[in-house]
CSV table of C-alpha atoms in Angstrom, one decimal:
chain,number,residue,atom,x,y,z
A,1,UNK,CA,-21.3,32.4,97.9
A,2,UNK,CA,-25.1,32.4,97.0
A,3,UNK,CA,-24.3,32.7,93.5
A,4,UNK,CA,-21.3,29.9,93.4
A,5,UNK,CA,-24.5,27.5,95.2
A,6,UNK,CA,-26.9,28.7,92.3
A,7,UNK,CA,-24.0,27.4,89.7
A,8,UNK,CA,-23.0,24.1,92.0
A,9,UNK,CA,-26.5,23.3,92.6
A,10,UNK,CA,-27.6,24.0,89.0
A,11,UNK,CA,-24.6,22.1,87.8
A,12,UNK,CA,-25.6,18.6,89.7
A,13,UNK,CA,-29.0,18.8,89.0
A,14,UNK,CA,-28.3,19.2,85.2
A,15,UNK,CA,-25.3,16.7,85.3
A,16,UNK,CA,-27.6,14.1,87.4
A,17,UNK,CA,-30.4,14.3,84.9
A,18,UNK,CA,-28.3,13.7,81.6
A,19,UNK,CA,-26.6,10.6,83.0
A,20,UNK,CA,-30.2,9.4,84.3
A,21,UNK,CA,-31.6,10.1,81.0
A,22,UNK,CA,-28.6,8.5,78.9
A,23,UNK,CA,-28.8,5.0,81.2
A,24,UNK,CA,-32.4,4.5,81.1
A,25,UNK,CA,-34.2,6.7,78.3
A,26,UNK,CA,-32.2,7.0,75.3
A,27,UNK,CA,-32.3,3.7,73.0
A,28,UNK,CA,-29.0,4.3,71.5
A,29,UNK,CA,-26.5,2.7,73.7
A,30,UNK,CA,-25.0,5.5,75.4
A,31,UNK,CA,-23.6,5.2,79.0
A,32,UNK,CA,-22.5,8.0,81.1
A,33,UNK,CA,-19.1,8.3,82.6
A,34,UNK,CA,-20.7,8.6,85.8
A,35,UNK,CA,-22.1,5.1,85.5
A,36,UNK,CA,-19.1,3.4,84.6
A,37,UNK,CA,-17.5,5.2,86.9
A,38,UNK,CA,-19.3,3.5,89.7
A,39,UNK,CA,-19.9,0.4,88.3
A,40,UNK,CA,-16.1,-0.4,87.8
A,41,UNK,CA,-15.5,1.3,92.1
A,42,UNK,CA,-18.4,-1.5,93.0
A,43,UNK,CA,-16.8,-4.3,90.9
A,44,UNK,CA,-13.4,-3.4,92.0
A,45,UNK,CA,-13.3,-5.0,95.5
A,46,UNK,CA,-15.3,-8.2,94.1
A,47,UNK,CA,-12.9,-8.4,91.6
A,48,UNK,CA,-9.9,-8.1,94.4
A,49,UNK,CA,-11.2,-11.0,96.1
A,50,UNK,CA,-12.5,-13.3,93.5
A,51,UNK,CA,-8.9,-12.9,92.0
A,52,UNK,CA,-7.5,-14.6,95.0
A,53,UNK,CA,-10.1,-17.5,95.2
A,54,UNK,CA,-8.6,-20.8,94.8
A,55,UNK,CA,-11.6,-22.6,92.8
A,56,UNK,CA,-13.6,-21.3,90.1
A,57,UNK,CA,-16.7,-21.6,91.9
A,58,UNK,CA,-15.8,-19.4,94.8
A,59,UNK,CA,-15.0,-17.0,91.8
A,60,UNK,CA,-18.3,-16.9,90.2
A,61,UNK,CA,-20.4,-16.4,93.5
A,62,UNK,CA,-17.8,-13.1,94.6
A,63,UNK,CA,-18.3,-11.5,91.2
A,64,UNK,CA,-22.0,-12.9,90.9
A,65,UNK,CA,-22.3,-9.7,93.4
A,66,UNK,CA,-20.5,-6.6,91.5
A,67,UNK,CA,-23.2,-6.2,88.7
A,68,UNK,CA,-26.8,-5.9,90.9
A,69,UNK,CA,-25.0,-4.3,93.6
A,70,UNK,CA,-23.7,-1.6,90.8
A,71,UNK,CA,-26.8,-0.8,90.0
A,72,UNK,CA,-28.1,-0.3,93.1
A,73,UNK,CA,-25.7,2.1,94.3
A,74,UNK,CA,-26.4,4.1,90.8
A,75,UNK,CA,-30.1,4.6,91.6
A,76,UNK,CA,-29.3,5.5,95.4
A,77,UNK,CA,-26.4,7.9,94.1
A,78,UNK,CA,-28.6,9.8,91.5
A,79,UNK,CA,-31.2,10.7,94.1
A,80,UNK,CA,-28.4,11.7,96.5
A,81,UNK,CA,-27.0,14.5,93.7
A,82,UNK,CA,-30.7,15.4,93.1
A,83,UNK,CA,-30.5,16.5,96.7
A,84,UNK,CA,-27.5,17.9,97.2
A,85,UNK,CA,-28.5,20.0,94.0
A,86,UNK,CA,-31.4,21.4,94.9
A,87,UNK,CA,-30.2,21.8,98.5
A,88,UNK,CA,-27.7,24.2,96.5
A,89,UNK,CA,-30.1,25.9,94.6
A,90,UNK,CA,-32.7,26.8,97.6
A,91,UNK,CA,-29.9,27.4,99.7
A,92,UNK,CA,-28.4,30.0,97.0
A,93,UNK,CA,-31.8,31.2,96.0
A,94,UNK,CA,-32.8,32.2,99.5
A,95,UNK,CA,-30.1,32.3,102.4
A,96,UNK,CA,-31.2,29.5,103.8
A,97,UNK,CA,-28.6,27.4,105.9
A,98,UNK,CA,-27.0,24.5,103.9
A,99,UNK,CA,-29.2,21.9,106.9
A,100,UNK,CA,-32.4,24.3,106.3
A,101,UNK,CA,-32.0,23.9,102.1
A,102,UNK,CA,-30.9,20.2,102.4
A,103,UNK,CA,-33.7,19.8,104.3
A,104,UNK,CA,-36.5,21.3,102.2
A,105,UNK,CA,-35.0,20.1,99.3
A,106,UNK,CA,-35.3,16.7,100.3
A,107,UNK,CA,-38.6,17.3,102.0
A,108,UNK,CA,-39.9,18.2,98.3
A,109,UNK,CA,-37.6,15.9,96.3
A,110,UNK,CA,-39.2,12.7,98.1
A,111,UNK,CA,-42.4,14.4,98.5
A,112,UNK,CA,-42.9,14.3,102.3
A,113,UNK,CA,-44.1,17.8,102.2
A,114,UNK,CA,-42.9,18.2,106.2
A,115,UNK,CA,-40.6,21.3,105.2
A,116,UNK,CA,-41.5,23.8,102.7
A,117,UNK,CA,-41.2,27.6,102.8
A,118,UNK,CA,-44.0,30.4,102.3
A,119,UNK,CA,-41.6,32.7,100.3
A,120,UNK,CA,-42.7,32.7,96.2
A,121,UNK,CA,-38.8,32.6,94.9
A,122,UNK,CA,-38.7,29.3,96.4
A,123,UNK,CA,-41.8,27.6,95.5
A,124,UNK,CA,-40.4,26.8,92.3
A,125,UNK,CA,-38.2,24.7,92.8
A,126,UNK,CA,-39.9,22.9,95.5
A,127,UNK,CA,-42.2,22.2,93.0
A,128,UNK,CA,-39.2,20.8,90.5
A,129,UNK,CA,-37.8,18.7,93.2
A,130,UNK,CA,-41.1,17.6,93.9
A,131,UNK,CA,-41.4,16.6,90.6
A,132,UNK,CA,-37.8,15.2,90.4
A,133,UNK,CA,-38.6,12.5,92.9
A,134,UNK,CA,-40.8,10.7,91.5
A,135,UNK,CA,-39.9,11.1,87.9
A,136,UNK,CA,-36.5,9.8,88.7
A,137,UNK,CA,-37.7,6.7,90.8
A,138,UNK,CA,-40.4,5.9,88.2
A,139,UNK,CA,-37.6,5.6,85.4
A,140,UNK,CA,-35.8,3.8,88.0
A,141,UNK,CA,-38.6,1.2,88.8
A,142,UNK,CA,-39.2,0.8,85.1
A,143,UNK,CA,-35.8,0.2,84.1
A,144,UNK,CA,-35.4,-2.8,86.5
A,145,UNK,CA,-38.1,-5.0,84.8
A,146,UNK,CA,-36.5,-4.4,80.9
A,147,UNK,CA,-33.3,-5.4,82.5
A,148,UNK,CA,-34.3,-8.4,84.1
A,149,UNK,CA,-36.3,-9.3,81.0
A,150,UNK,CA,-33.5,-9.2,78.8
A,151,UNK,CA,-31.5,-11.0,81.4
A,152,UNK,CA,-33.7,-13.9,81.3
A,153,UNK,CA,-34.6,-14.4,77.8
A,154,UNK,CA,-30.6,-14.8,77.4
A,155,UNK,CA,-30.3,-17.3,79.9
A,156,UNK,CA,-32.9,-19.0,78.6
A,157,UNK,CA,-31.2,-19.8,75.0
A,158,UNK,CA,-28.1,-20.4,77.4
A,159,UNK,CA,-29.6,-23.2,78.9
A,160,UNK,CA,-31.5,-24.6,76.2
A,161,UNK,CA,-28.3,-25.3,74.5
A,162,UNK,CA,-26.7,-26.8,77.6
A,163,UNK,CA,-28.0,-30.4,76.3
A,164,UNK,CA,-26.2,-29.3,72.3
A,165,UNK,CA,-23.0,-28.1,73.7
A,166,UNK,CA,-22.6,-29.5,77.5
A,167,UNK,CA,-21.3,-27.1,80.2
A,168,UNK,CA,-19.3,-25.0,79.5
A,169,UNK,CA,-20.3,-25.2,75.9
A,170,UNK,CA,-17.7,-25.8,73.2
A,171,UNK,CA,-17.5,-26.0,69.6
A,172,UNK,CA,-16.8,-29.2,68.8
A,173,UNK,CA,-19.1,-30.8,71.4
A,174,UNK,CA,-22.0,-29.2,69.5
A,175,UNK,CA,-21.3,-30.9,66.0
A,176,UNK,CA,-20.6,-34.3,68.6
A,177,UNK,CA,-23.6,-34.3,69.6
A,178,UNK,CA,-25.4,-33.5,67.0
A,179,UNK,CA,-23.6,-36.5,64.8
A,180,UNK,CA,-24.4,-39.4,67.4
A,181,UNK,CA,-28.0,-38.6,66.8
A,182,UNK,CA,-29.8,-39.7,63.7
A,183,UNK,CA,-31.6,-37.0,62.2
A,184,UNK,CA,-30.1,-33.7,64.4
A,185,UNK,CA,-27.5,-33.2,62.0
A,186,UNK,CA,-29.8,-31.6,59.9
A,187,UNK,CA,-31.1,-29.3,62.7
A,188,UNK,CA,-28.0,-27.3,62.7
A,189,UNK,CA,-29.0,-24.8,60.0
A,190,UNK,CA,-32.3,-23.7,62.5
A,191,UNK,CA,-29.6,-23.4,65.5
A,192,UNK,CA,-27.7,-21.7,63.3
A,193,UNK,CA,-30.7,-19.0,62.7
A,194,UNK,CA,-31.9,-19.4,66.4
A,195,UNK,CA,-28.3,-18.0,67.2
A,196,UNK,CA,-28.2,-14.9,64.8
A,197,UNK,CA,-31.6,-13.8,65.9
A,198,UNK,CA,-30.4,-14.5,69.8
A,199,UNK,CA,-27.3,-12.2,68.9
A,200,UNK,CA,-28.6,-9.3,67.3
A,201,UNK,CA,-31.1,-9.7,70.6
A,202,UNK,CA,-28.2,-9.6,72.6
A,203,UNK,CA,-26.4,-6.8,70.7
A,204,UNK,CA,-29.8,-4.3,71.5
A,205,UNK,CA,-29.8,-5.0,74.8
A,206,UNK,CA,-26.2,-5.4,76.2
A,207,UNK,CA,-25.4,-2.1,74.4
A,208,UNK,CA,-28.5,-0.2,75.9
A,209,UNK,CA,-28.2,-1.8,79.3
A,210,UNK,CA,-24.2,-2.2,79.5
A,211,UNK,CA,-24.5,-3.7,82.7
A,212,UNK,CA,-26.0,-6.9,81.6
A,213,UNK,CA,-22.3,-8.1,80.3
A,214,UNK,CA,-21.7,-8.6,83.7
A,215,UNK,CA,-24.4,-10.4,85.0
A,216,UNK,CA,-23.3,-14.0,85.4
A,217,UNK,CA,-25.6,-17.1,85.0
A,218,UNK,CA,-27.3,-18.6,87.4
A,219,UNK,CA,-24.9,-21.8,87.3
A,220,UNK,CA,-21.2,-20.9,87.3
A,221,UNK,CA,-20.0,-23.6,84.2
A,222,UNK,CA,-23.1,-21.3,82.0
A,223,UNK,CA,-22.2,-18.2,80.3
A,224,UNK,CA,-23.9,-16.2,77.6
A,225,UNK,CA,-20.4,-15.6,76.3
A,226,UNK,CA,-19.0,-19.1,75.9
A,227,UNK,CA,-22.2,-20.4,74.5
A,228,UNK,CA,-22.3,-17.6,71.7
A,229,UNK,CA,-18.2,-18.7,71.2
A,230,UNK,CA,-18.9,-22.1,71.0
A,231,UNK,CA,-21.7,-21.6,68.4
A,232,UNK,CA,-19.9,-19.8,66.0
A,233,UNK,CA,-16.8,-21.9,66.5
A,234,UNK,CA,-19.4,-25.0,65.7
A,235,UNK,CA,-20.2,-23.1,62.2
A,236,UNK,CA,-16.7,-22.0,61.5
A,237,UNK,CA,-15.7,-26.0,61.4
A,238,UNK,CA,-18.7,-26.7,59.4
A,239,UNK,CA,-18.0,-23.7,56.8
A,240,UNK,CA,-14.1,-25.6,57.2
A,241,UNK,CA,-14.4,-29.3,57.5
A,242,UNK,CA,-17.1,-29.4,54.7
A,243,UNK,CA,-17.3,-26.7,52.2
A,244,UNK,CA,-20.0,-28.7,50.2
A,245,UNK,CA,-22.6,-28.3,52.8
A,246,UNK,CA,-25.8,-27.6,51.3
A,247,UNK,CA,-26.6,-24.9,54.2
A,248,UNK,CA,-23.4,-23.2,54.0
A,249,UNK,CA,-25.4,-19.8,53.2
A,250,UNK,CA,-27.4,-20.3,56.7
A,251,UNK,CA,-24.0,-21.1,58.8
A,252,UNK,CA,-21.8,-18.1,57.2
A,253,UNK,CA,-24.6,-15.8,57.9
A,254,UNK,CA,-25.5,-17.0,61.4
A,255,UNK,CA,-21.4,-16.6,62.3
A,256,UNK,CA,-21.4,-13.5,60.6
A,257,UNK,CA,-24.1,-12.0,63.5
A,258,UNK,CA,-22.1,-13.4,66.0
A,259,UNK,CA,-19.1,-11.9,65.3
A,260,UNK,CA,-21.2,-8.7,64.6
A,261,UNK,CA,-22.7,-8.7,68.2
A,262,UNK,CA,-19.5,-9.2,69.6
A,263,UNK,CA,-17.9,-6.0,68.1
A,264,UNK,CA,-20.8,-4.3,69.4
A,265,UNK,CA,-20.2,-4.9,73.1
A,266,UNK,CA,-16.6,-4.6,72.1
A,267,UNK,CA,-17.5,-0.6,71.2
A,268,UNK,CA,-19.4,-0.7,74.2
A,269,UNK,CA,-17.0,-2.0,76.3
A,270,UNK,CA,-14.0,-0.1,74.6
A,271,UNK,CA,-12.2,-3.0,73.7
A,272,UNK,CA,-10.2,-2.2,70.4
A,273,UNK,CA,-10.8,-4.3,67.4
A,274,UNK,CA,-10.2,-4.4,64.1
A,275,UNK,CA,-12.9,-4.4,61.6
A,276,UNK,CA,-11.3,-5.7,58.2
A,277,UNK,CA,-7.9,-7.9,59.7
A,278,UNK,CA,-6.2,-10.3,57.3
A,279,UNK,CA,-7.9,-14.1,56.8
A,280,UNK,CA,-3.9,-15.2,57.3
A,281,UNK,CA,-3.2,-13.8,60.2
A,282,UNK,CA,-2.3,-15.5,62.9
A,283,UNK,CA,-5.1,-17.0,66.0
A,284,UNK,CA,-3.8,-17.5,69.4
A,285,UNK,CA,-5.5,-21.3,68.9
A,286,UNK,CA,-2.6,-23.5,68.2
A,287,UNK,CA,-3.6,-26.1,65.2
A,288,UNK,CA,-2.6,-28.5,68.0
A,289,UNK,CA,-6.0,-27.7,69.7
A,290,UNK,CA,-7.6,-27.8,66.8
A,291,UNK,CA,-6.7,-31.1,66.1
A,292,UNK,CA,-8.1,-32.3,69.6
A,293,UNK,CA,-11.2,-31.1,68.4
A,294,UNK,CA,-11.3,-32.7,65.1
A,295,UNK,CA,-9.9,-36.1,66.6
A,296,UNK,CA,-13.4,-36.1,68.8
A,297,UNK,CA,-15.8,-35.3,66.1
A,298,UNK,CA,-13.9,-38.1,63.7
A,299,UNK,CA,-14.0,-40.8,66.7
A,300,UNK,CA,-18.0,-39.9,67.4
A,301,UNK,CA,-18.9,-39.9,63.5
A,302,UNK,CA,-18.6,-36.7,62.0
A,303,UNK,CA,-18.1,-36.9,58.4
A,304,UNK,CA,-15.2,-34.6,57.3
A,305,UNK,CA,-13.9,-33.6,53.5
A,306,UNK,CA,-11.3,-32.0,54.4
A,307,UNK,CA,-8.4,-33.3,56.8
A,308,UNK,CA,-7.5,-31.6,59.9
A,309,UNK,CA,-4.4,-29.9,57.6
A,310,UNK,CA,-6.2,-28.3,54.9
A,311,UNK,CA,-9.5,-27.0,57.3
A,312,UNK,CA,-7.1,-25.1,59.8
A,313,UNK,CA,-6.2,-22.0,57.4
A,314,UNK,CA,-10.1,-21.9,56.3
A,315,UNK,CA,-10.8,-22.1,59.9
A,316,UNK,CA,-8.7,-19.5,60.7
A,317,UNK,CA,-9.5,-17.2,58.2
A,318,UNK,CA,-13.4,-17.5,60.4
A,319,UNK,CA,-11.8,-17.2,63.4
A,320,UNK,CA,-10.0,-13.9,63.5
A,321,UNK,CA,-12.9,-12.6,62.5
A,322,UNK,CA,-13.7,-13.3,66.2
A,323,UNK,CA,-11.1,-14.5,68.7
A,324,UNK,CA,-9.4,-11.8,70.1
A,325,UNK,CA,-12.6,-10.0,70.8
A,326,UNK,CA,-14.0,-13.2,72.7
A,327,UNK,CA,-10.6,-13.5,74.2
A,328,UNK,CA,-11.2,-10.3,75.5
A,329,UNK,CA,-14.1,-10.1,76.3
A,330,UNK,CA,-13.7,-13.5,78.5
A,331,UNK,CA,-11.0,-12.1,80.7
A,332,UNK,CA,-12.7,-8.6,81.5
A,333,UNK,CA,-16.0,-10.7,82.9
A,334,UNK,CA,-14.3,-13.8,84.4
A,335,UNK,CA,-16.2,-15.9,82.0
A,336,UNK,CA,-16.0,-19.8,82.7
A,337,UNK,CA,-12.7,-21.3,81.4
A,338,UNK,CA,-14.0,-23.6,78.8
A,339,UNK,CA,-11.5,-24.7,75.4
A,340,UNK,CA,-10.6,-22.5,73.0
A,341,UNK,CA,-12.0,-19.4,75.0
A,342,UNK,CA,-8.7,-17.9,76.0
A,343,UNK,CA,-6.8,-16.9,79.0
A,344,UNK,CA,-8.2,-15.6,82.0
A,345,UNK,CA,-7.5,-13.1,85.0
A,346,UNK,CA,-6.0,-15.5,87.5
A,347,UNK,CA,-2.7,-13.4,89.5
A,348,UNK,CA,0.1,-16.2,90.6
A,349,UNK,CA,-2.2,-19.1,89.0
A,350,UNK,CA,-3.3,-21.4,86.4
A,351,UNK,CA,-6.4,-21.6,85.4
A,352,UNK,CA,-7.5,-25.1,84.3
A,353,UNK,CA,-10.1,-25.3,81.5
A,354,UNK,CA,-13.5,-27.2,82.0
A,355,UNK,CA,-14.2,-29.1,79.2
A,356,UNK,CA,-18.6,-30.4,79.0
A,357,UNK,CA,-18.9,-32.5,81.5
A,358,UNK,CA,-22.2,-34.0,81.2
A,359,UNK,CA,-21.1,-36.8,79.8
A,360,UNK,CA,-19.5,-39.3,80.0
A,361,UNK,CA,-15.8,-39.7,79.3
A,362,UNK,CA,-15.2,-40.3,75.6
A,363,UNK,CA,-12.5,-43.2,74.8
A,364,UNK,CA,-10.1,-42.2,72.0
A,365,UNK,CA,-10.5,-38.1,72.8
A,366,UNK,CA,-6.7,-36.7,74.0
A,367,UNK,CA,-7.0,-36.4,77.7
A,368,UNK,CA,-5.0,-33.4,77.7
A,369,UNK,CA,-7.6,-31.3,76.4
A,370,UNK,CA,-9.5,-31.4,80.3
A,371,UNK,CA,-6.6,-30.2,82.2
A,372,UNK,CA,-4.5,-27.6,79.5
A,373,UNK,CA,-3.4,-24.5,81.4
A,374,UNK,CA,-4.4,-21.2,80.4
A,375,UNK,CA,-1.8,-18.6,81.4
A,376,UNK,CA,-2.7,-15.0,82.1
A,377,UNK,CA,-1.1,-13.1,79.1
A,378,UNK,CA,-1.6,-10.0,78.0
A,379,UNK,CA,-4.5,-8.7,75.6
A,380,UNK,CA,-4.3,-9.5,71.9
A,381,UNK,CA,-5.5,-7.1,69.6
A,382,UNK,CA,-8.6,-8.4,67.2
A,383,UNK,CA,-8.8,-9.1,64.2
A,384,UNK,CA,-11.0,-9.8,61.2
A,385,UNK,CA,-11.4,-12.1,58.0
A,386,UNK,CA,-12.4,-10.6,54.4
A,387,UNK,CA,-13.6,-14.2,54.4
């Protein structure tokens, strides 16, 4: 029995430490089972209930809950297998009951120094748990200040581009807007570059601190994943509508990071994707949306060269590059419904899309674009351009 507590205890201890260590030391985007384990039993019962709210807004505010709570009940749990384990261990090393062992290992563990035993074999690892303890909470304390960090410089881009794209943002607003006034046309190209570098930002951090793709902004029409959809759908119908453009170098390259983000939360995430699809393939955008889009930049001024026919394949062939993994992406964090951004997990219900609406009411746009249904349907599997 003492020696099956030695291997138990020794076991946790050494388990506990690598999933610490792979969360919150190494830079390389790992994640322990262990932490996705919990986070998805925490997000489960939010999930449960936001699925049966009847408004997205009582959505947002149950799931606005999963992600912080997740990571508080990692930290708790990591200290509670550092003391079962070196309960084990003292309690194998000496013959101490499992209360004694528990108790002197958490005595040392969180440094309270009440219990503690004379006998040399044991002084050890008192002295490891001692040093456990605060090592482990120190990591912990200093982890929640990078996450936060990261959290906010990503909201903050969010929200700056609320006045270029409305809320949610779409595509096609952001070329609007910038059209109606003179002069911010030719600001796209630094958006554009503002993006990429606001990607491969996000692509560090969501894959080192994987519970950031669940965090949900501050206002429920924001999210980090719609505004990054919208942008690149914005350059897509640039790169389509007007292959002439003078900064066409700037827009491909600024989609291009996007895109590349994208796939690296979808490796994260383990969301499949293909990395070299065909430009023909099919999108789950129907050119009838499409058109929508391109009747409200023509009736606010946007100068096209191409006609709505012959920009959908070159569209396309951008848009796989992307879609599916957006799509997916979308319905595995609840994000906004917004146009073109895919289905979303609504059991027994429509979900009705939320097109900008800070502003006001454009005459000429099809109305049908603020109320089209998006029907829960099953994942589609990405796929990229060679464009």
């Amino acid at each position: 029995m003492r020696i099956l507590e030695l291997a138990v205890g020794a076991g946790i201890v050494a388990a506990t430490w690598l999933s610490l260590v792979a969360s919150l030391v190494m830079p390389r985007g790992l994640r322990s089972s262990y932490t996705r384990l919990v986070h998805g039993a925490v997000r489960w019962p939010f999930q449960f209930a936001a699925d049966r709210c009847h408004t997205y807004d009582a959505k947002d505010r149950a799931l606005a809950w999963a992600a912080p709570l997740g990571i508080l009940v990692t930290l708790i749990s990591w200290l509670a297998f550092f003391l079962a384990g070196f309960g084990l261990l003292l309690a194998g090393a000496s013959g101490l009951s499992l209360n004694g062992a528990f108790r002197e290992a958490g005595s040392s563990l969180f440094t309270l120094g009440f219990a503690s035993s004379a006998r040399d074999r044991l002084t050890f690892l008192d002295f490891a748990a001692a040093a456990t303890g605060p090592v482990a909470i120190a990591l912990q304390i200093g982890y929640l200040p990078a996450l936060y960090s990261a959290y906010s410089r990503r909201e903050a881009e969010v929200t700056l581009l609320q006045a270029r794209a409305g809320v949610p943002a779409w595509g096609p607003e952001i070329l609007s807007r910038h059209v109606q006034v003179v002069g911010l046309r030719e600001n796209l190209p630094d958006l554009y570059r503002g993006w990429e570098r606001w990607a491969a930002e996000i692509s560090e951090s969501h894959t080192n601190y994987p519970v950031l793709i669940h965090f949900r902004s501050p206002q429920p029409n924001r999210n980090w994943l719609i505004a990054l959809l919208a942008v690149m759908d914005a350059a897509a119908l640039e790169l389509a509508l007007n292959p002439s453009n003078r900064d066409a170098g700037a827009i491909r390259i600024g989609l291009r990071g996007g895109f590349t983000c994208l796939r690296d939360i979808a490796h994260m995430e383990r969301i499949p994707y293909d990395p070299d699809p065909d430009p023909d393939s099919d999108i789950q955008l129907s050119f009838e949306e499409f058109s929508q889009g391109i009747d409200m930049l023509r009736y606010g001024g946007y100068p096209t060269e191409r006609s709505p026919e012959e920009a959908w394949p070159h569209f396309r062939g951008w848009r796989v590059n992307y879609e599916a993994t957006a799509y997916a992406l979308a319905y595995r964090i609840d994000a906004v419904p917004a146009p073109w951004s895919g289905p979303r997990r609504t059991p027994g219900q429509l979900v009705r899309v939320r097109t900008p609406r800070d502003r006001q009411p454009t005459k000429g746009v099809p109305a049908e674009t603020s109320t089209t249904p998006v029907h829960k349907t099953p994942d589609q599997s990405p796929r990229e351009s060679r464009s």
